[in-house]
Amino acid sequence: MKYSTSTALIGLVLAFSGLLSVDSQASKAAFDDKFRQLGEVLPTPNIYRTASGTPGHKYWQQQVDYDISIAIDDKTQRLTGEQIMDYQNNSPDTLRYLWLQLDQNRMKRDSAYKMTSRAPSEKKVTFDSFRRLVESPIFDGGYGITKVSASNGKALHYVINGTMMRVDLPKPLKSGASVEININWHYQLHEQKVLGGRSGYEYFKEDDNYLYEVASWFPRAAAYYDAKGWQNKQFLGNGEFTLEFGDYDVKITVPADHIVAATGVLQNESKVLTSTQRKRLKQAKKAKKPVLIITPAEALANEKSRSSKTKTWHFRAKNVRDFAFASSRKFIWDAQGYQQGNSNTMAMSFYPNEGNPLWEKYSTEAIIHTMEQYSKYTFDYPYPVSISVNGPVGGMEYPMITFNGPRPTLDDETGEKTYSRRTKYGLVGVIIHEVGHNYFPMIVNSDERQWTWMDEGLNTFLQFLAEQAWEEGYPSRRGHATNITSYMKSDNQVPIMTNSESILQFGNNAYGKPATALNILRETIMGRELFDFAFKEYALRWKFKRPTPADFFRTMEDASAVDLDWFWRGWFYTTDHVDLAIDNVYLYRPNSQNPDVEEAWERALDNEQPEFISDLRNKNQWVRTQDKPELLDFYNDHDKFTATNADRNKYNEEHEKLESWQKDLLTNNSKFYVIDFSNHGGLVMPILLDITYADNTTEHIYIPAEIWRKNSKKVSKLLIRDKEITEIALDAKWQTADVNINNNYWPARPIQSRFDLYKEKKKDMMRDYNEALKDISAEKINNEAEHQEEGK
């Protein structure tokens, strides 16, 4: 049989004992075990959190209930409130003080957030960014605490430390006991589009109106839990909020012509809504599409009103970890009921006329779609309402209510409103994302102040699944493995398991990389069935509880019987990237030991070698043996590959001693391919091969990541086939986030690119200097006059 090297195969004869010599050559250098268990990294299991990832039989968490009354002054944008906080100590510990979050103190002039803000990294800055740099140091926000007292009215000692406030209790709070604390406070709301942040107001100059999105607005009890104690890290802007569950009773006083959207269920419909509005709400409960509770025309009429009276909107919410609201006279309001499984919810959207036609078409639909899709992978949405509000905040989540920013663009000259492809999918995507946060972390209550990825990463992964179920080919920003490769090979990064305030490349690290990792786990490593079961088990185990990273890692392994320590270690604890490569492909065959066969094979290989250049040029030249043939002898008739009788006798003698199965192995006609792989990126992953054969058939081969367990840098794989392999592709479907696909093919493929040609433009200062100066203001007036004339 002839073994061709015409396709760059290297034909070698090798004893089978040395086939996989790459793995067998152990190095005395330090062994980098990518598959060592995470036991030395994860916290020790205990009675509160088990080794399987479930809450322990002694698991506990605090409960904090709030009774709050608040008022907004629409003329000064000042917020004033008073609250009663009932703190239930369910821990086994006695507490002498409580820590509360004062997140609005981030806006104080001397706050750590402002003092540690850095100069722009580039000289090129947008107007909006530069305006924020200029005005942020000037604005002096933060809480004015006017009262802190016990239930008997006696003042309590307290200390404010940045964004945290310690309240010293009148007596130690024992396990199982509760304490009531009264707090009065106020603070100045800020213009969100100027100073940024997760809440604030938007001012509409055209109609002199305000739209308020209010969050992190009251002193909130900090989390106290077994794995951390008090979560009292300062709020520096990135690490969001970890809070305790509780029941809320909230009264919000606003101008009488305002509409309020809030966490919870409205308690006094008859006092704040008209009979027509209440009728529409009832109709929306069973509607098949959104019903307008307040129409665009009614919202426009409200914009023009200026009531001097106020109304108080009363809401109650049970078992939530926070409360947010929005208020404006500009709101259009639509709603549609959603019933599925144990869910019985009102999906509602609040938006100004500036949001249409985009918001009326997509917002409520996106809310319902999110609940439908997320419930498949977690649990039925448990709350009675789910709200999407359009305002200045680009995207932020709170229990039952989300703030979402995208709007159409208004042409000032024509009055036409249009929206780009990016705006449309940006709106759908951000609503899915923010409504999805109701599941993570509003219900599966992870510690956002410590681990951003536990809510943003998990939620972004589910967002990807929901987006792909919205329409075929949905342009998801994050989720597909190839979308993260540029980040994975970048230099300026830290591991996912980094505290929220220390993360570099925040979006890629906390959102994109963990979401992609989970999608790779689902599609490539675990498979959908095992992954979906384990992920849902995690959501169910920790619903209305506070999980840590270890609880997630352990649950995913416990519910799937897949050892994933290597995956968590590589993807979450390092900055390694994926770059697997095909180094060499060898074609072996058994040495039959038959001299006639083996020497003929050696001759065939030799004949395929290129001729020496001198031999080619010397062809047909005169040689002495042409004139003197007597100089030719035995060696001119027999080349170096001639089998001798001595070789044959030795072979026959040895062959007779072999057993039949050994003789069969010597004459095995299969093709033995040995493929060498390298790991250039450090991150071990499965080896996914697509093989093409000479007969144009193909085969997909999945080699688990464990092939790297004894050597994480180089490994060889033996494939025994009856057909000739013509092509090999590594990760042909881009499943593993491999950063360099150019070393993934055998034979190598050309790297495709292009030349970008341009016409050089020469500068002419004299010509540019002499150009007539335009009167921009006059031109604008003329254009406006022309449009008015056309309108008539």
Coordinates of N, CA and C in Angstrom, one line a residue, residues 27-217:
S27 N 7.8 16.1 32.8 CA 8.8 17.2 33.1 C 9.0 17.4 34.5
K28 N 10.3 17.7 34.9 CA 10.6 18.0 36.3 C 10.2 19.4 36.7
A29 N 9.8 20.2 35.7 CA 9.4 21.6 36.0 C 8.1 21.6 36.8
A30 N 7.8 22.7 37.4 CA 6.6 22.8 38.1 C 5.4 22.4 37.3
F31 N 4.5 21.6 37.9 CA 3.4 21.1 37.2 C 2.2 22.0 37.4
D32 N 1.7 22.5 36.3 CA 0.5 23.4 36.4 C -0.8 22.6 36.2
D33 N -1.4 22.2 37.3 CA -2.5 21.3 37.3 C -3.8 22.1 37.1
K34 N -4.3 22.2 35.9 CA -5.5 23.0 35.6 C -6.7 22.3 36.1
F35 N -6.6 21.1 36.6 CA -7.8 20.3 37.0 C -7.8 20.0 38.5
R36 N -6.9 20.7 39.2 CA -6.9 20.5 40.7 C -8.2 21.1 41.2
Q37 N -8.7 20.5 42.3 CA -10.0 20.9 42.8 C -10.0 22.3 43.4
L38 N -11.2 22.9 43.6 CA -11.3 24.2 44.2 C -11.4 24.2 45.7
G39 N -11.1 23.0 46.3 CA -11.3 22.9 47.7 C -10.5 23.9 48.5
E40 N -9.3 24.3 48.1 CA -8.5 25.3 48.8 C -8.9 26.7 48.6
V41 N -9.8 26.9 47.6 CA -10.3 28.2 47.2 C -11.6 28.6 47.8
L42 N -12.5 27.6 47.7 CA -13.9 27.8 48.2 C -14.0 27.7 49.7
P43 N -14.9 28.4 50.3 CA -15.1 28.4 51.8 C -15.5 27.0 52.2
T44 N -15.1 26.7 53.4 CA -15.5 25.3 54.0 C -17.0 25.2 54.2
P45 N -17.6 24.2 53.7 CA -19.0 24.0 54.0 C -19.3 23.9 55.5
N46 N -20.6 24.3 55.8 CA -20.9 24.4 57.2 C -22.5 24.2 57.3
I47 N -23.0 24.5 58.5 CA -24.4 24.3 58.7 C -25.3 25.3 58.0
Y48 N -24.7 26.3 57.5 CA -25.4 27.4 56.8 C -25.4 27.2 55.3
R49 N -24.3 26.6 54.8 CA -24.1 26.4 53.3 C -23.4 25.1 53.2
T50 N -24.0 24.2 52.4 CA -23.5 22.8 52.4 C -22.5 22.7 51.2
A51 N -21.8 21.5 51.2 CA -20.9 21.2 50.1 C -21.6 20.9 48.8
S52 N -22.9 20.6 48.9 CA -23.6 20.4 47.6 C -24.2 21.7 47.0
G53 N -24.0 22.8 47.7 CA -24.5 24.1 47.2 C -25.8 24.5 47.7
T54 N -26.4 23.7 48.6 CA -27.8 24.0 49.1 C -27.7 24.9 50.4
P55 N -28.7 25.6 50.7 CA -28.8 26.3 52.0 C -28.7 25.2 53.1
G56 N -27.9 25.4 54.1 CA -27.8 24.4 55.2 C -29.0 24.4 56.1
H57 N -29.1 23.4 56.9 CA -30.3 23.3 57.8 C -30.4 24.4 58.8
K58 N -29.3 25.1 59.0 CA -29.3 26.3 60.0 C -29.3 27.6 59.2
Y59 N -29.5 27.6 57.9 CA -29.5 28.8 57.1 C -30.4 29.8 57.7
W60 N -30.0 31.1 57.7 CA -30.9 32.2 58.2 C -30.6 33.4 57.4
Q61 N -31.5 34.4 57.5 CA -31.4 35.7 56.9 C -32.3 36.7 57.7
Q62 N -31.8 37.9 57.7 CA -32.6 38.9 58.4 C -33.8 39.4 57.6
Q63 N -34.8 40.0 58.3 CA -35.9 40.6 57.6 C -36.1 42.0 58.1
V64 N -36.3 42.9 57.2 CA -36.4 44.3 57.5 C -37.7 44.9 56.8
D65 N -38.7 45.4 57.6 CA -39.9 45.9 57.0 C -39.8 47.5 57.2
Y66 N -40.5 48.1 56.2 CA -40.4 49.6 56.1 C -41.8 50.2 56.0
D67 N -42.1 51.2 56.7 CA -43.3 52.1 56.6 C -42.8 53.5 56.3
I68 N -43.0 54.0 55.1 CA -42.3 55.2 54.6 C -43.3 56.2 54.1
S69 N -43.2 57.4 54.3 CA -43.9 58.5 53.7 C -42.9 59.5 53.1
I70 N -43.2 59.8 51.9 CA -42.2 60.7 51.2 C -43.0 61.7 50.3
A71 N -42.3 62.9 50.1 CA -42.9 63.9 49.3 C -41.9 64.5 48.4
I72 N -42.3 64.8 47.1 CA -41.4 65.5 46.2 C -41.9 66.9 45.9
D73 N -41.0 67.9 46.1 CA -41.3 69.3 45.7 C -40.9 69.5 44.3
D74 N -41.9 69.6 43.4 CA -41.7 69.7 42.0 C -41.1 71.0 41.6
K75 N -41.0 72.0 42.5 CA -40.4 73.3 42.2 C -38.9 73.3 42.5
T76 N -38.6 72.6 43.6 CA -37.2 72.6 44.0 C -36.5 71.3 43.8
Q77 N -37.2 70.3 43.4 CA -36.7 68.9 43.2 C -36.0 68.4 44.5
R78 N -36.7 68.7 45.6 CA -36.2 68.3 46.9 C -37.1 67.1 47.4
L79 N -36.5 66.2 48.0 CA -37.3 65.0 48.4 C -37.2 64.9 50.0
T80 N -38.3 64.8 50.6 CA -38.4 64.7 52.1 C -39.2 63.5 52.5
G81 N -38.6 62.8 53.5 CA -39.3 61.6 53.9 C -39.1 61.3 55.4
E82 N -39.9 60.4 55.9 CA -39.8 59.8 57.2 C -40.2 58.3 57.1
Q83 N -39.5 57.5 57.9 CA -39.7 56.1 57.8 C -39.6 55.4 59.2
I84 N -40.3 54.3 59.3 CA -40.2 53.4 60.4 C -39.6 52.1 59.9
M85 N -38.5 51.7 60.5 CA -37.8 50.5 60.0 C -37.9 49.5 61.2
D86 N -38.5 48.3 60.8 CA -38.6 47.2 61.8 C -37.6 46.2 61.4
Y87 N -36.6 46.0 62.3 CA -35.5 45.1 62.0 C -35.6 43.8 62.8
Q88 N -35.8 42.7 62.1 CA -35.9 41.4 62.8 C -34.6 40.6 62.7
N89 N -34.0 40.3 63.9 CA -32.8 39.7 63.9 C -33.0 38.2 63.9
N90 N -32.8 37.5 62.8 CA -33.0 36.1 62.7 C -31.6 35.4 62.8
S91 N -30.6 36.1 62.9 CA -29.2 35.5 63.0 C -29.1 34.9 64.4
P92 N -28.1 34.0 64.6 CA -27.8 33.5 65.9 C -27.0 34.5 66.8
D93 N -26.7 35.6 66.3 CA -25.8 36.6 66.9 C -26.6 37.7 67.7
T94 N -26.0 38.2 68.7 CA -26.6 39.4 69.4 C -26.0 40.7 68.7
L95 N -26.8 41.6 68.3 CA -26.3 42.8 67.6 C -26.4 44.0 68.5
R96 N -25.3 44.8 68.6 CA -25.4 46.0 69.5 C -25.6 47.3 68.6
Y97 N -25.5 47.1 67.3 CA -25.7 48.3 66.4 C -26.1 47.7 65.0
L98 N -26.7 48.6 64.2 CA -27.1 48.3 62.9 C -26.4 49.2 61.9
W99 N -26.0 48.6 60.8 CA -25.4 49.5 59.7 C -26.5 49.7 58.6
L100 N -26.6 51.0 58.2 CA -27.6 51.3 57.1 C -26.8 51.9 56.0
Q101 N -27.3 51.8 54.8 CA -26.7 52.3 53.6 C -27.3 53.7 53.3
L102 N -26.5 54.7 53.1 CA -26.8 56.0 52.7 C -26.2 56.3 51.3
D103 N -26.8 55.6 50.3 CA -26.1 55.7 49.0 C -26.1 57.0 48.4
Q104 N -27.1 57.9 48.7 CA -27.1 59.2 48.2 C -25.9 60.1 48.6
N105 N -25.3 59.7 49.7 CA -24.1 60.4 50.1 C -23.0 60.3 49.1
R106 N -23.1 59.5 48.2 CA -22.1 59.5 47.1 C -22.1 60.8 46.4
M107 N -23.2 61.5 46.4 CA -23.3 62.8 45.7 C -22.8 64.0 46.5
K108 N -22.3 63.8 47.8 CA -21.7 64.8 48.5 C -20.4 65.3 47.9
R109 N -20.1 66.6 48.1 CA -18.9 67.1 47.5 C -17.7 66.4 47.9
D110 N -17.6 66.0 49.2 CA -16.3 65.4 49.6 C -16.4 63.9 49.7
S111 N -17.4 63.3 49.0 CA -17.5 61.8 49.1 C -16.3 61.1 48.5
A112 N -16.1 59.9 48.9 CA -15.0 59.0 48.4 C -15.2 58.8 46.9
Y113 N -16.5 58.7 46.5 CA -16.7 58.5 45.1 C -16.2 59.7 44.3
K114 N -16.5 60.9 44.7 CA -16.0 62.1 44.0 C -14.5 62.3 44.1
M115 N -14.0 62.1 45.3 CA -12.6 62.3 45.6 C -11.7 61.3 44.9
T116 N -12.2 60.1 44.6 CA -11.4 59.1 44.0 C -11.7 59.0 42.5
S117 N -12.5 59.8 42.0 CA -12.7 59.8 40.5 C -11.5 60.3 39.8
R118 N -11.2 59.7 38.7 CA -9.9 59.9 38.0 C -10.1 60.9 36.8
A119 N -9.0 61.4 36.4 CA -9.0 62.3 35.2 C -9.3 61.4 34.0
P120 N -9.8 62.0 32.9 CA -10.1 61.3 31.7 C -8.8 60.6 31.2
S121 N -8.9 59.4 30.7 CA -7.7 58.7 30.2 C -7.3 59.2 28.8
E122 N -8.2 59.9 28.1 CA -7.9 60.5 26.8 C -8.2 62.0 26.8
K123 N -7.5 62.7 25.9 CA -7.8 64.1 25.8 C -9.1 64.4 25.0
K124 N -9.5 63.4 24.2 CA -10.8 63.6 23.5 C -12.0 63.2 24.4
V125 N -12.8 64.1 24.7 CA -13.9 63.9 25.7 C -15.2 64.4 25.1
T126 N -16.3 63.7 25.3 CA -17.6 64.2 24.8 C -18.0 65.4 25.6
F127 N -18.9 66.2 25.0 CA -19.5 67.3 25.8 C -20.2 66.9 27.0
D128 N -21.0 65.8 26.9 CA -21.7 65.3 28.1 C -20.7 64.9 29.2
S129 N -19.7 64.1 28.8 CA -18.7 63.7 29.8 C -18.0 64.8 30.5
F130 N -17.6 65.8 29.6 CA -16.9 67.0 30.2 C -17.8 67.8 31.1
R131 N -19.1 67.9 30.7 CA -20.0 68.6 31.6 C -20.1 67.9 32.9
R132 N -20.2 66.6 32.9 CA -20.2 65.9 34.2 C -19.0 66.1 35.0
L133 N -17.8 66.2 34.4 CA -16.6 66.4 35.1 C -16.6 67.8 35.7
V134 N -17.2 68.8 35.0 CA -17.2 70.2 35.5 C -18.2 70.3 36.7
E135 N -19.4 69.7 36.5 CA -20.5 70.0 37.5 C -20.6 69.1 38.6
S136 N -20.0 67.9 38.5 CA -20.0 66.9 39.6 C -19.4 67.5 40.9
P137 N -18.3 68.1 40.9 CA -17.7 68.6 42.1 C -18.5 69.7 42.7
I138 N -19.3 70.4 41.9 CA -20.1 71.6 42.4 C -21.3 71.1 43.1
F139 N -22.0 70.1 42.6 CA -23.3 69.6 43.2 C -23.0 69.0 44.6
D140 N -23.7 69.5 45.6 CA -23.6 68.9 46.9 C -24.9 68.2 47.3
G141 N -24.9 67.0 47.1 CA -26.1 66.2 47.4 C -26.0 65.4 48.8
G142 N -26.6 64.3 48.8 CA -26.5 63.5 50.0 C -27.6 63.8 51.0
Y143 N -27.7 62.9 52.0 CA -28.8 63.0 53.0 C -28.6 64.1 54.0
G144 N -29.7 64.6 54.4 CA -29.8 65.4 55.6 C -30.6 64.6 56.6
I145 N -29.9 64.0 57.6 CA -30.6 63.2 58.6 C -31.1 64.1 59.7
T146 N -32.4 64.2 59.9 CA -32.9 65.1 60.9 C -33.4 64.4 62.2
K147 N -33.6 63.1 62.1 CA -34.1 62.4 63.3 C -33.7 60.9 63.2
V148 N -33.2 60.4 64.3 CA -33.0 58.9 64.4 C -33.4 58.6 65.8
S149 N -34.5 57.8 66.0 CA -35.0 57.6 67.3 C -35.6 56.2 67.4
A150 N -35.8 55.7 68.7 CA -36.4 54.5 68.9 C -37.9 54.6 68.9
S151 N -38.6 53.5 69.0 CA -40.1 53.5 68.9 C -40.7 54.4 70.0
N152 N -40.0 54.6 71.1 CA -40.5 55.4 72.2 C -40.2 56.9 72.0
G153 N -39.6 57.2 70.8 CA -39.3 58.6 70.5 C -37.9 59.1 71.0
K154 N -37.2 58.2 71.8 CA -35.9 58.6 72.4 C -34.9 58.6 71.3
A155 N -34.1 59.7 71.2 CA -33.1 59.8 70.2 C -32.0 58.7 70.3
L156 N -31.6 58.2 69.2 CA -30.5 57.1 69.2 C -29.2 57.7 68.6
H157 N -28.1 57.3 69.2 CA -26.8 57.8 68.7 C -26.5 57.1 67.4
Y158 N -26.0 57.9 66.5 CA -25.6 57.4 65.2 C -24.4 58.0 64.7
V159 N -23.7 57.3 63.8 CA -22.4 57.8 63.2 C -22.5 57.6 61.7
I160 N -22.3 58.7 61.0 CA -22.3 58.5 59.5 C -20.8 58.4 59.0
N161 N -20.6 57.4 58.3 CA -19.2 57.2 57.7 C -19.4 57.0 56.2
G162 N -19.3 58.1 55.5 CA -19.4 58.1 54.0 C -20.8 57.7 53.6
T163 N -20.9 56.6 52.9 CA -22.2 56.1 52.5 C -22.8 55.1 53.5
M164 N -22.3 55.0 54.7 CA -22.8 54.1 55.7 C -23.1 54.9 57.0
M165 N -24.2 54.4 57.7 CA -24.6 55.0 58.9 C -24.7 53.9 60.0
R166 N -24.0 54.0 61.1 CA -24.2 53.1 62.2 C -25.1 53.6 63.2
V167 N -26.2 52.9 63.5 CA -27.1 53.3 64.5 C -26.9 52.4 65.8
D168 N -26.6 53.0 66.9 CA -26.3 52.3 68.1 C -27.7 52.0 68.8
L169 N -27.9 50.7 69.1 CA -29.2 50.3 69.6 C -29.3 50.6 71.1
P170 N -30.5 50.9 71.6 CA -30.7 51.2 73.0 C -30.3 50.0 73.9
K171 N -30.4 48.8 73.4 CA -30.0 47.6 74.2 C -29.7 46.6 73.1
P172 N -28.8 45.6 73.5 CA -28.4 44.6 72.5 C -29.6 43.8 72.0
L173 N -29.6 43.6 70.6 CA -30.7 43.0 70.0 C -30.4 41.5 69.9
K174 N -31.1 40.7 70.7 CA -30.8 39.3 70.8 C -31.4 38.5 69.6
S175 N -30.9 37.3 69.4 CA -31.4 36.5 68.3 C -32.9 36.2 68.5
G176 N -33.6 36.4 67.4 CA -35.1 36.2 67.4 C -35.8 37.5 67.8
A177 N -35.2 38.5 68.2 CA -35.8 39.8 68.7 C -35.9 40.8 67.5
S178 N -36.7 41.8 67.7 CA -36.8 42.8 66.6 C -36.7 44.2 67.3
V179 N -36.4 45.2 66.5 CA -36.2 46.6 67.0 C -36.8 47.5 65.9
E180 N -37.4 48.6 66.4 CA -38.0 49.6 65.5 C -37.2 50.9 65.6
I181 N -36.9 51.4 64.4 CA -36.1 52.7 64.4 C -36.8 53.7 63.5
N182 N -36.9 54.9 63.9 CA -37.6 56.0 63.2 C -36.5 56.9 62.6
I183 N -36.6 57.3 61.3 CA -35.6 58.1 60.7 C -36.4 59.2 59.9
N184 N -36.0 60.4 60.0 CA -36.5 61.5 59.1 C -35.3 62.0 58.4
W185 N -35.5 62.4 57.1 CA -34.4 62.8 56.2 C -34.9 63.6 55.0
H186 N -33.9 64.1 54.3 CA -34.3 64.8 53.1 C -33.0 64.8 52.2
Y187 N -33.1 65.1 50.9 CA -32.0 65.3 50.1 C -32.4 65.9 48.8
Q188 N -31.4 66.5 48.1 CA -31.7 67.2 46.8 C -31.5 66.2 45.7
L189 N -32.6 66.0 44.8 CA -32.4 65.2 43.6 C -31.6 65.9 42.6
H190 N -30.9 65.2 41.8 CA -30.0 65.7 40.8 C -30.5 65.5 39.4
E191 N -30.0 66.3 38.4 CA -30.4 66.1 37.0 C -29.5 64.9 36.5
Q192 N -30.2 63.8 36.2 CA -29.5 62.6 35.9 C -28.7 62.7 34.6
K193 N -29.2 63.4 33.6 CA -28.5 63.5 32.3 C -27.2 64.3 32.4
V194 N -27.1 65.1 33.5 CA -25.9 65.9 33.8 C -24.9 65.1 34.7
L195 N -25.4 64.6 35.8 CA -24.5 64.0 36.8 C -24.5 62.5 36.7
G196 N -25.4 61.9 35.9 CA -25.4 60.4 35.8 C -26.0 59.8 37.0
G197 N -25.7 58.5 37.2 CA -26.2 57.7 38.3 C -27.4 56.9 38.0
R198 N -27.9 56.2 39.0 CA -29.0 55.2 38.7 C -30.3 55.8 39.0
S199 N -30.4 57.1 39.3 CA -31.7 57.7 39.6 C -31.5 59.2 39.4
G200 N -32.6 60.0 39.5 CA -32.5 61.4 39.3 C -33.7 61.9 38.6
Y201 N -33.6 63.2 38.1 CA -34.8 63.7 37.3 C -34.3 64.1 35.9
E202 N -35.3 64.2 35.0 CA -35.0 64.7 33.7 C -35.9 65.9 33.5
Y203 N -35.3 67.0 33.0 CA -36.0 68.2 32.7 C -36.3 68.4 31.2
F204 N -37.6 68.6 30.9 CA -38.0 68.8 29.5 C -38.2 70.3 29.3
K205 N -37.3 71.0 28.7 CA -37.3 72.4 28.5 C -38.5 72.8 27.7
E206 N -38.9 72.0 26.7 CA -40.0 72.4 25.7 C -41.3 72.7 26.4
D207 N -41.6 71.9 27.4 CA -42.9 72.0 28.1 C -42.7 72.3 29.6
D208 N -41.5 72.5 30.0 CA -41.2 72.9 31.4 C -41.7 71.8 32.4
N209 N -41.3 70.6 32.2 CA -41.8 69.5 33.0 C -40.6 68.6 33.5
Y210 N -40.9 67.9 34.6 CA -39.9 67.0 35.1 C -40.4 65.6 35.1
L211 N -39.5 64.7 35.0 CA -39.7 63.3 35.1 C -38.8 62.7 36.1
Y212 N -39.3 62.1 37.2 CA -38.5 61.7 38.3 C -38.4 60.1 38.3
E213 N -37.1 59.7 38.3 CA -36.9 58.2 38.6 C -36.1 58.2 39.9
V214 N -36.7 57.6 40.9 CA -36.2 57.8 42.3 C -35.8 56.4 42.8
A215 N -34.5 56.2 43.2 CA -34.1 54.9 43.7 C -33.0 55.2 44.7
S216 N -32.7 54.2 45.5 CA -31.7 54.4 46.6 C -32.0 55.7 47.4
W217 N -33.2 55.9 47.7 CA -33.7 57.2 48.2 C -33.9 57.2 49.7

